[in-house]
Amino acid sequence: MSAKIIDGKAFAAEIRGRVGAEVARLKAEHDITPGLAVVLVGEDPASQVYVRSKGRQTIEAGMNSYEHKLPADTPEADLLALIERLNEDPAVHGVLVQLPLPRHMDEAAVINAISPAKDVDGFHILNVGRLATGQKAMVPCTPLGCLMMLRDLHGNLSGMEAVVIGRSNIVGKPMAQLLLRDSCTVTIAHSRTRDLPGVVKRADIVVAAVGRPEMVKDEWIKPGATVIDVGINRIPAPEKGEGKTRLVGDVDFESAAKVAGAITPVPGGVGPMTIACLLANTLTACCRIHGLPEPEGLTA
Ligand code: NAD
C-alpha cells in the first residue's frame, strides 16, 4: 500500500486565495482592509525569516502588514506599551508577537497583554479557555491548519481514534482540543508515555508534534491511518555535500508512507498551512471586530 501524499503547499495556496477573495470583498463592500501587526524582538535568524514571510504573504492577500522590530534589550514595559497601542489601533485587526522572546521577558505576560479579539496566534489565556470550553475562540494557526487538512480529507472526523504526540501549548494541546471538538476519541502522548508505539498503533489519526527527527516508525502506524507530521527538524545531509543539511519531520516518511493511508510530507505539508491560517485568522478577527459574518471554512 502506498499513502496519499497530502499536498500542504497546494492546500495553503487555495486557502490564501480564498482569504484574498474575502479581503477584496470586504474592501469593496465595506471599505475595510484587514491589518496584521507583527512584532519581532531581537535578531533570531529563524524568526526573521518567518516574519519576512508573514509580511509578504499578508500583503499578497491584500491586507495591510505592519512590522515592528525592537532590539533584543528592549525593556518589557516598552513592548507592553507597543502592544497597548496596537490593541487600540483601529487599522490593526491582528497582533502577533513572534516567539521566542528574549529571556528577560515574561512570555505569558506579553501574550496576555494582547487584546483577545486581535490574538491571531490564539495563545491568550482567554482564547485557550474558550477553545477548551467549546466557545468561539481565536485558534492557534498550526493546529488549525492540521484540522483543515483532516476535515478536507475525511469530511467528518466523528468517532475516529486520534493520537497527538506532544503536549505543547502551541501545537499538542490545542490540536487535541480541536480533535475533541470534532468528536474524535483523543489521546495525548508525550515524553513520559509508556509504550508509545502501542498507543500510536490504535490511531486512525496520528499528529506528531515532538521535534525529534524521524522518531515515528512505520511499524507504529495502523495500516491506512492518516499521519500529520508537524515536526520540523534540520539534520546533516552529507549526501548533498560537506556541511549541508536537510529538513525532516518527526515521522520516518519513506517507510511510514508505505503503511499509512495518507501522510503529510516535510517540507510541504503542515508548514505552509501555518501562515495561510494566520491570514485566515486575521480575516476572521477583522470580521468579528466589525460585527460582520465570518467567511465559512476558514476557522474551526
Ligand atoms: P515542544 O518542544 O514545545 O514540545 C514537544 C513535545 O514533545 C513535548 O510535549 C514533549 O512531551 C514531547 N516529547 C518530547 N520527546 C518525546 C518522546 N521521546 N516521545 C514522545 N513525546 C515526546 O515543541 P512544539 O513547539 O510543540 O513543536 C514540535 C515540533 O513541531 C518541532 O519540530 C517544531 O519545530 C514543529 N513546529 C512546526 C510548526 C509548523 O508550522 N509546521 C509550528 C510549530 C512547531
mmCIF file of C-alpha atoms and ligand atoms in Angstrom:
data_model
loop_
_atom_site.group_PDB
_atom_site.id
_atom_site.type_symbol
_atom_site.label_atom_id
_atom_site.label_comp_id
_atom_site.label_asym_id
_atom_site.label_seq_id
_atom_site.Cartn_x
_atom_site.Cartn_y
_atom_site.Cartn_z
ATOM 1 C CA MET A 1 0.000 0.000 0.000
ATOM 2 C CA SER A 2 1.182 3.492 -0.732
ATOM 3 C CA ALA A 3 -0.190 6.537 1.097
ATOM 4 C CA LYS A 4 -1.836 9.561 -0.453
ATOM 5 C CA ILE A 5 0.642 12.425 -0.009
ATOM 6 C CA ILE A 6 -1.242 15.419 1.378
ATOM 7 C CA ASP A 7 -0.090 18.496 -0.538
ATOM 8 C CA GLY A 8 0.013 21.237 2.111
ATOM 9 C CA LYS A 9 1.588 23.679 -0.311
ATOM 10 C CA ALA A 10 -1.310 23.458 -2.758
ATOM 11 C CA PHE A 11 -3.935 23.493 0.015
ATOM 12 C CA ALA A 12 -2.294 26.535 1.639
ATOM 13 C CA ALA A 13 -2.335 28.334 -1.730
ATOM 14 C CA GLU A 14 -6.061 27.559 -2.028
ATOM 15 C CA ILE A 15 -6.704 28.978 1.474
ATOM 16 C CA ARG A 16 -4.680 32.110 0.684
ATOM 17 C CA GLY A 17 -6.747 32.507 -2.484
ATOM 18 C CA ARG A 18 -9.997 32.249 -0.503
ATOM 19 C CA VAL A 19 -8.702 34.750 2.065
ATOM 20 C CA GLY A 20 -7.632 37.127 -0.736
ATOM 21 C CA ALA A 21 -11.086 36.952 -2.335
ATOM 22 C CA GLU A 22 -12.795 37.695 1.016
ATOM 23 C CA VAL A 23 -10.414 40.595 1.656
ATOM 24 C CA ALA A 24 -11.284 42.063 -1.761
ATOM 25 C CA ARG A 25 -14.992 41.706 -0.916
ATOM 26 C CA LEU A 26 -14.526 43.419 2.476
ATOM 27 C CA LYS A 27 -12.787 46.313 0.755
ATOM 28 C CA ALA A 28 -15.380 46.648 -1.995
ATOM 29 C CA GLU A 29 -18.487 46.252 0.186
ATOM 30 C CA HIS A 30 -17.389 47.799 3.483
ATOM 31 C CA ASP A 31 -14.245 49.840 2.719
ATOM 32 C CA ILE A 32 -12.366 47.783 5.334
ATOM 33 C CA THR A 33 -8.827 46.424 4.873
ATOM 34 C CA PRO A 34 -7.716 43.839 7.460
ATOM 35 C CA GLY A 35 -4.380 44.702 9.071
ATOM 36 C CA LEU A 36 -1.846 42.415 10.758
ATOM 37 C CA ALA A 37 0.871 43.768 13.067
ATOM 38 C CA VAL A 38 3.848 41.503 13.701
ATOM 39 C CA VAL A 39 6.295 42.337 16.478
ATOM 40 C CA LEU A 40 9.802 40.908 16.446
ATOM 41 C CA VAL A 41 12.104 41.401 19.429
ATOM 42 C CA GLY A 42 15.775 40.631 18.806
ATOM 43 C CA GLU A 43 17.564 39.090 15.855
ATOM 44 C CA ASP A 44 16.872 35.353 15.945
ATOM 45 C CA PRO A 45 17.579 34.331 12.303
ATOM 46 C CA ALA A 46 14.717 31.790 12.050
ATOM 47 C CA SER A 47 12.266 34.346 13.484
ATOM 48 C CA GLN A 48 13.451 36.961 10.969
ATOM 49 C CA VAL A 49 12.725 34.544 8.111
ATOM 50 C CA TYR A 50 9.232 33.771 9.484
ATOM 51 C CA VAL A 51 8.406 37.449 9.997
ATOM 52 C CA ARG A 52 9.509 38.365 6.453
ATOM 53 C CA SER A 53 7.442 35.547 5.028
ATOM 54 C CA LYS A 54 4.389 36.528 7.090
ATOM 55 C CA GLY A 55 4.674 40.161 5.938
ATOM 56 C CA ARG A 56 4.993 39.185 2.271
ATOM 57 C CA GLN A 57 2.028 36.810 2.331
ATOM 58 C CA THR A 58 -0.118 39.322 4.254
ATOM 59 C CA ILE A 59 0.416 41.912 1.526
ATOM 60 C CA GLU A 60 -0.154 39.343 -1.239
ATOM 61 C CA ALA A 61 -3.558 38.577 0.329
ATOM 62 C CA GLY A 62 -4.454 42.280 0.016
ATOM 63 C CA MET A 63 -4.149 43.046 3.732
ATOM 64 C CA ASN A 64 -2.068 45.720 5.434
ATOM 65 C CA SER A 65 1.111 44.495 7.124
ATOM 66 C CA TYR A 66 2.751 46.401 9.964
ATOM 67 C CA GLU A 67 6.169 45.234 11.165
ATOM 68 C CA HIS A 68 7.682 46.378 14.438
ATOM 69 C CA LYS A 69 11.297 45.381 15.061
ATOM 70 C CA LEU A 70 12.664 46.014 18.525
ATOM 71 C CA PRO A 71 16.220 45.442 19.790
ATOM 72 C CA ALA A 72 16.861 42.367 21.954
ATOM 73 C CA ASP A 73 17.480 44.505 25.058
ATOM 74 C CA THR A 74 14.121 46.322 24.818
ATOM 75 C CA PRO A 75 12.600 46.649 28.312
ATOM 76 C CA GLU A 76 9.437 44.556 28.719
ATOM 77 C CA ALA A 77 7.492 47.717 29.619
ATOM 78 C CA ASP A 78 8.260 49.179 26.167
ATOM 79 C CA LEU A 79 6.978 46.035 24.436
ATOM 80 C CA LEU A 80 3.807 46.116 26.572
ATOM 81 C CA ALA A 81 3.309 49.791 25.662
ATOM 82 C CA LEU A 82 3.607 48.954 21.940
ATOM 83 C CA ILE A 83 1.076 46.108 22.322
ATOM 84 C CA GLU A 84 -1.311 48.513 24.044
ATOM 85 C CA ARG A 85 -1.015 50.956 21.120
ATOM 86 C CA LEU A 86 -1.673 48.149 18.625
ATOM 87 C CA ASN A 87 -4.651 46.933 20.683
ATOM 88 C CA GLU A 88 -6.186 50.388 20.330
ATOM 89 C CA ASP A 89 -5.266 50.994 16.687
ATOM 90 C CA PRO A 90 -8.439 50.565 14.548
ATOM 91 C CA ALA A 91 -6.330 49.764 11.446
ATOM 92 C CA VAL A 92 -4.878 46.691 13.205
ATOM 93 C CA HIS A 93 -7.061 43.570 13.489
ATOM 94 C CA GLY A 94 -4.368 41.039 14.338
ATOM 95 C CA VAL A 95 -1.399 41.354 16.710
ATOM 96 C CA LEU A 96 1.295 38.695 16.718
ATOM 97 C CA VAL A 97 4.400 38.752 18.898
ATOM 98 C CA GLN A 98 6.972 36.420 17.373
ATOM 99 C CA LEU A 99 8.236 33.798 19.852
ATOM 100 C CA PRO A 100 10.640 33.030 21.424
ATOM 101 C CA LEU A 101 11.143 36.284 23.306
ATOM 102 C CA PRO A 102 14.446 37.294 24.914
ATOM 103 C CA ARG A 103 14.932 35.704 28.307
ATOM 104 C CA HIS A 104 14.361 38.865 30.356
ATOM 105 C CA MET A 105 10.747 38.941 29.185
ATOM 106 C CA ASP A 106 7.774 37.132 30.723
ATOM 107 C CA GLU A 107 6.257 35.374 27.706
ATOM 108 C CA ALA A 108 2.884 34.712 29.352
ATOM 109 C CA ALA A 109 2.534 38.335 30.490
ATOM 110 C CA VAL A 110 3.328 39.579 26.979
ATOM 111 C CA ILE A 111 0.884 37.189 25.279
ATOM 112 C CA ASN A 112 -1.871 38.019 27.756
ATOM 113 C CA ALA A 113 -1.382 41.742 27.098
ATOM 114 C CA ILE A 114 -2.635 41.261 23.513
ATOM 115 C CA SER A 115 -6.320 42.017 23.075
ATOM 116 C CA PRO A 116 -8.045 38.588 22.869
ATOM 117 C CA ALA A 117 -10.020 39.839 19.850
ATOM 118 C CA LYS A 118 -6.746 40.558 17.994
ATOM 119 C CA ASP A 119 -4.874 37.482 19.272
ATOM 120 C CA VAL A 120 -4.406 35.824 15.866
ATOM 121 C CA ASP A 121 -1.968 33.273 17.329
ATOM 122 C CA GLY A 122 -4.687 32.089 19.731
ATOM 123 C CA PHE A 123 -2.270 31.903 22.669
ATOM 124 C CA HIS A 124 -4.057 34.369 25.008
ATOM 125 C CA ILE A 125 -5.365 32.624 28.110
ATOM 126 C CA LEU A 126 -8.931 33.683 27.260
ATOM 127 C CA ASN A 127 -8.750 32.093 23.807
ATOM 128 C CA VAL A 128 -7.190 28.940 25.297
ATOM 129 C CA GLY A 129 -10.105 28.768 27.756
ATOM 130 C CA ARG A 130 -12.692 29.454 25.081
ATOM 131 C CA LEU A 131 -11.302 26.687 22.873
ATOM 132 C CA ALA A 132 -11.272 24.260 25.811
ATOM 133 C CA THR A 133 -14.881 25.074 26.710
ATOM 134 C CA GLY A 134 -16.214 24.944 23.156
ATOM 135 C CA GLN A 135 -16.760 28.695 22.796
ATOM 136 C CA LYS A 136 -15.892 30.832 19.809
ATOM 137 C CA ALA A 137 -12.119 31.415 20.040
ATOM 138 C CA MET A 138 -9.118 32.510 18.055
ATOM 139 C CA VAL A 139 -7.466 29.145 17.283
ATOM 140 C CA PRO A 140 -3.662 28.593 17.083
ATOM 141 C CA CYS A 141 -2.574 28.554 13.436
ATOM 142 C CA THR A 142 -0.620 25.279 13.184
ATOM 143 C CA PRO A 143 -3.300 23.034 14.762
ATOM 144 C CA LEU A 144 -5.965 24.891 12.752
ATOM 145 C CA GLY A 145 -4.034 24.052 9.576
ATOM 146 C CA CYS A 146 -3.836 20.386 10.606
ATOM 147 C CA LEU A 147 -7.569 20.313 11.337
ATOM 148 C CA MET A 148 -8.378 21.837 7.951
ATOM 149 C CA MET A 149 -6.315 19.162 6.202
ATOM 150 C CA LEU A 150 -8.026 16.395 8.196
ATOM 151 C CA ARG A 151 -11.516 17.763 7.504
ATOM 152 C CA ASP A 152 -10.662 18.137 3.829
ATOM 153 C CA LEU A 153 -9.531 14.514 3.676
ATOM 154 C CA HIS A 154 -12.157 12.833 5.849
ATOM 155 C CA GLY A 155 -15.092 15.216 5.972
ATOM 156 C CA ASN A 156 -16.483 14.119 9.319
ATOM 157 C CA LEU A 157 -13.939 13.107 12.000
ATOM 158 C CA SER A 158 -16.574 11.931 14.489
ATOM 159 C CA GLY A 159 -15.649 8.774 16.393
ATOM 160 C CA MET A 160 -12.146 8.469 14.969
ATOM 161 C CA GLU A 161 -9.270 7.486 17.291
ATOM 162 C CA ALA A 162 -6.737 10.331 17.305
ATOM 163 C CA VAL A 163 -3.327 10.260 18.960
ATOM 164 C CA VAL A 164 -1.474 13.562 19.347
ATOM 165 C CA ILE A 165 2.205 13.120 20.202
ATOM 166 C CA GLY A 166 3.417 16.210 22.083
ATOM 167 C CA ARG A 167 1.682 18.359 24.708
ATOM 168 C CA SER A 168 2.965 21.872 23.968
ATOM 169 C CA ASN A 169 0.679 24.887 24.371
ATOM 170 C CA ILE A 170 1.388 25.885 20.780
ATOM 171 C CA VAL A 171 0.610 22.613 18.988
ATOM 172 C CA GLY A 172 -0.164 19.485 21.017
ATOM 173 C CA LYS A 173 -2.767 20.746 23.498
ATOM 174 C CA PRO A 174 -4.797 22.935 21.097
ATOM 175 C CA MET A 175 -4.634 20.150 18.480
ATOM 176 C CA ALA A 176 -6.134 17.722 20.975
ATOM 177 C CA GLN A 177 -8.869 20.247 21.872
ATOM 178 C CA LEU A 178 -9.782 20.727 18.219
ATOM 179 C CA LEU A 179 -9.949 16.981 17.571
ATOM 180 C CA LEU A 180 -12.091 16.560 20.682
ATOM 181 C CA ARG A 181 -14.399 19.308 19.431
ATOM 182 C CA ASP A 182 -14.763 17.339 16.187
ATOM 183 C CA SER A 183 -15.773 14.308 18.300
ATOM 184 C CA CYS A 184 -12.600 12.234 17.955
ATOM 185 C CA THR A 185 -11.520 9.954 20.787
ATOM 186 C CA VAL A 186 -8.302 11.728 21.692
ATOM 187 C CA THR A 187 -5.136 10.544 23.399
ATOM 188 C CA ILE A 188 -2.288 12.951 24.124
ATOM 189 C CA ALA A 189 1.067 11.157 24.239
ATOM 190 C CA HIS A 190 4.266 12.802 25.466
ATOM 191 C CA SER A 191 7.798 12.147 26.659
ATOM 192 C CA ARG A 192 6.603 10.098 29.660
ATOM 193 C CA THR A 193 4.092 7.962 27.753
ATOM 194 C CA ARG A 194 4.632 4.229 28.284
ATOM 195 C CA ASP A 195 4.638 2.103 25.146
ATOM 196 C CA LEU A 196 4.342 4.976 22.653
ATOM 197 C CA PRO A 197 4.382 2.572 19.661
ATOM 198 C CA GLY A 198 1.410 0.670 21.157
ATOM 199 C CA VAL A 199 -0.521 3.911 21.761
ATOM 200 C CA VAL A 200 0.151 5.205 18.228
ATOM 201 C CA LYS A 201 -0.913 1.860 16.748
ATOM 202 C CA ARG A 202 -4.512 2.484 17.933
ATOM 203 C CA ALA A 203 -4.811 5.700 15.973
ATOM 204 C CA ASP A 204 -6.863 6.403 12.862
ATOM 205 C CA ILE A 205 -5.257 9.868 13.008
ATOM 206 C CA VAL A 206 -1.711 10.477 14.234
ATOM 207 C CA VAL A 207 -0.463 14.030 14.762
ATOM 208 C CA ALA A 208 3.263 14.137 15.572
ATOM 209 C CA ALA A 209 4.445 17.398 17.194
ATOM 210 C CA VAL A 210 7.592 16.417 19.032
ATOM 211 C CA GLY A 211 10.708 17.895 17.429
ATOM 212 C CA ARG A 212 12.612 14.592 17.118
ATOM 213 C CA PRO A 213 13.790 13.671 13.615
ATOM 214 C CA GLU A 214 12.034 10.630 12.129
ATOM 215 C CA MET A 215 11.057 9.266 15.540
ATOM 216 C CA VAL A 216 7.715 7.723 14.482
ATOM 217 C CA LYS A 217 8.373 4.451 12.667
ATOM 218 C CA ASP A 218 6.299 2.582 10.103
ATOM 219 C CA GLU A 219 5.639 -0.337 12.460
ATOM 220 C CA TRP A 220 3.946 2.058 14.946
ATOM 221 C CA ILE A 221 1.307 3.047 12.405
ATOM 222 C CA LYS A 222 -2.013 1.303 11.901
ATOM 223 C CA PRO A 223 -2.384 0.404 8.214
ATOM 224 C CA GLY A 224 -4.461 3.052 6.457
ATOM 225 C CA ALA A 225 -4.108 5.680 9.224
ATOM 226 C CA THR A 226 -3.745 9.390 8.437
ATOM 227 C CA VAL A 227 -0.414 10.807 9.601
ATOM 228 C CA ILE A 228 0.051 14.549 10.103
ATOM 229 C CA ASP A 229 3.698 15.439 10.696
ATOM 230 C CA VAL A 230 4.135 18.822 12.398
ATOM 231 C CA GLY A 231 7.819 18.370 13.234
ATOM 232 C CA ILE A 232 10.460 20.457 11.503
ATOM 233 C CA ASN A 233 13.970 19.145 12.167
ATOM 234 C CA ARG A 234 17.193 20.095 10.410
ATOM 235 C CA ILE A 235 19.610 17.189 10.109
ATOM 236 C CA PRO A 236 23.006 16.775 8.427
ATOM 237 C CA ALA A 237 22.850 15.720 4.766
ATOM 238 C CA PRO A 238 26.385 14.654 3.799
ATOM 239 C CA GLU A 239 24.960 13.169 0.563
ATOM 240 C CA LYS A 240 24.326 16.790 -0.574
ATOM 241 C CA GLY A 241 27.889 17.826 0.217
ATOM 242 C CA GLU A 242 30.003 18.715 3.201
ATOM 243 C CA GLY A 243 28.215 20.773 5.838
ATOM 244 C CA LYS A 244 24.862 20.544 4.019
ATOM 245 C CA THR A 245 21.586 19.933 5.845
ATOM 246 C CA ARG A 246 18.004 18.980 5.043
ATOM 247 C CA LEU A 247 14.623 19.178 6.748
ATOM 248 C CA VAL A 248 12.816 16.127 8.059
ATOM 249 C CA GLY A 249 9.698 15.677 10.155
ATOM 250 C CA ASP A 250 9.026 13.665 13.296
ATOM 251 C CA VAL A 251 7.892 10.736 11.147
ATOM 252 C CA ASP A 252 10.114 8.389 9.166
ATOM 253 C CA PHE A 253 8.382 9.462 5.949
ATOM 254 C CA GLU A 254 9.738 6.910 3.447
ATOM 255 C CA SER A 255 8.742 3.870 5.476
ATOM 256 C CA ALA A 256 5.565 5.354 7.016
ATOM 257 C CA ALA A 257 4.209 6.240 3.567
ATOM 258 C CA LYS A 258 4.107 2.501 2.793
ATOM 259 C CA VAL A 259 1.724 1.822 5.708
ATOM 260 C CA ALA A 260 -0.335 4.998 6.169
ATOM 261 C CA GLY A 261 -3.453 5.816 4.166
ATOM 262 C CA ALA A 262 -2.453 9.467 3.898
ATOM 263 C CA ILE A 263 0.555 11.420 5.121
ATOM 264 C CA THR A 264 1.935 14.966 5.091
ATOM 265 C CA PRO A 265 5.493 15.442 3.806
ATOM 266 C CA VAL A 266 8.143 17.671 5.408
ATOM 267 C CA PRO A 267 8.671 20.180 3.915
ATOM 268 C CA GLY A 268 5.476 20.956 2.020
ATOM 269 C CA GLY A 269 2.895 19.595 4.474
ATOM 270 C CA VAL A 270 1.848 21.371 7.672
ATOM 271 C CA GLY A 271 4.431 24.187 7.343
ATOM 272 C CA PRO A 272 2.771 26.209 4.548
ATOM 273 C CA MET A 273 -0.638 25.807 6.218
ATOM 274 C CA THR A 274 0.508 27.722 9.316
ATOM 275 C CA ILE A 275 0.913 31.121 7.627
ATOM 276 C CA ALA A 276 -2.200 30.527 5.492
ATOM 277 C CA CYS A 277 -4.126 30.035 8.755
ATOM 278 C CA LEU A 278 -2.562 33.177 10.217
ATOM 279 C CA LEU A 279 -4.029 35.119 7.288
ATOM 280 C CA ALA A 280 -7.362 33.334 7.770
ATOM 281 C CA ASN A 281 -7.311 34.240 11.484
ATOM 282 C CA THR A 282 -6.577 37.896 10.696
ATOM 283 C CA LEU A 283 -9.567 37.977 8.352
ATOM 284 C CA THR A 284 -11.750 36.238 10.968
ATOM 285 C CA ALA A 285 -10.618 38.711 13.667
ATOM 286 C CA CYS A 286 -11.384 41.637 11.347
ATOM 287 C CA CYS A 287 -14.897 40.346 10.598
ATOM 288 C CA ARG A 288 -15.637 39.728 14.295
ATOM 289 C CA ILE A 289 -14.318 43.170 15.337
ATOM 290 C CA HIS A 290 -16.580 44.829 12.750
ATOM 291 C CA GLY A 291 -19.579 42.604 13.577
ATOM 292 C CA LEU A 292 -19.628 41.149 10.047
ATOM 293 C CA PRO A 293 -20.356 37.496 9.178
ATOM 294 C CA GLU A 294 -17.253 35.296 9.135
ATOM 295 C CA PRO A 295 -16.262 33.552 5.907
ATOM 296 C CA GLU A 296 -17.114 29.855 6.018
ATOM 297 C CA GLY A 297 -14.496 27.125 6.309
ATOM 298 C CA LEU A 298 -11.649 29.379 7.422
ATOM 299 C CA THR A 299 -11.935 28.766 11.148
ATOM 300 C CA ALA A 300 -12.565 25.829 13.480
HETATM 301 P P1 NAD B 1 7.855 21.476 22.239
HETATM 302 O O1 NAD B 1 9.307 21.199 22.405
HETATM 303 O O2 NAD B 1 7.235 22.622 22.950
HETATM 304 O O3 NAD B 1 7.035 20.167 22.648
HETATM 305 C C1 NAD B 1 7.454 18.898 22.268
HETATM 306 C C2 NAD B 1 6.570 17.863 22.915
HETATM 307 O O4 NAD B 1 7.044 16.580 22.518
HETATM 308 C C3 NAD B 1 6.575 17.902 24.422
HETATM 309 O O5 NAD B 1 5.245 18.000 24.872
HETATM 310 C C4 NAD B 1 7.177 16.556 24.851
HETATM 311 O O6 NAD B 1 6.474 15.955 25.934
HETATM 312 C C5 NAD B 1 7.023 15.699 23.627
HETATM 313 N N1 NAD B 1 8.129 14.762 23.518
HETATM 314 C C6 NAD B 1 9.454 15.008 23.596
HETATM 315 N N2 NAD B 1 10.169 13.861 23.460
HETATM 316 C C7 NAD B 1 9.271 12.879 23.287
HETATM 317 C C8 NAD B 1 9.371 11.481 23.101
HETATM 318 N N3 NAD B 1 10.546 10.882 23.047
HETATM 319 N N4 NAD B 1 8.245 10.772 22.954
HETATM 320 C C9 NAD B 1 7.037 11.378 22.989
HETATM 321 N N5 NAD B 1 6.873 12.705 23.173
HETATM 322 C C10 NAD B 1 7.971 13.444 23.305
HETATM 323 O O7 NAD B 1 7.624 21.574 20.654
HETATM 324 P P2 NAD B 1 6.467 22.253 19.786
HETATM 325 O O8 NAD B 1 6.592 23.728 19.841
HETATM 326 O O9 NAD B 1 5.156 21.631 20.079
HETATM 327 O O10 NAD B 1 6.947 21.796 18.329
HETATM 328 C C11 NAD B 1 7.057 20.420 17.976
HETATM 329 C C12 NAD B 1 7.647 20.308 16.606
HETATM 330 O O11 NAD B 1 6.782 20.941 15.671
HETATM 331 C C13 NAD B 1 9.003 20.977 16.415
HETATM 332 O O12 NAD B 1 9.758 20.234 15.490
HETATM 333 C C14 NAD B 1 8.658 22.318 15.816
HETATM 334 O O13 NAD B 1 9.706 22.851 15.023
HETATM 335 C C15 NAD B 1 7.481 21.934 14.955
HETATM 336 N N6 NAD B 1 6.534 23.042 14.685
HETATM 337 C C16 NAD B 1 6.159 23.194 13.391
HETATM 338 C C17 NAD B 1 5.259 24.181 13.072
HETATM 339 C C18 NAD B 1 4.813 24.314 11.644
HETATM 340 O O14 NAD B 1 4.369 25.372 11.227
HETATM 341 N N7 NAD B 1 4.882 23.261 10.847
HETATM 342 C C19 NAD B 1 4.742 25.030 14.050
HETATM 343 C C20 NAD B 1 5.129 24.811 15.376
HETATM 344 C C21 NAD B 1 6.028 23.806 15.677
#
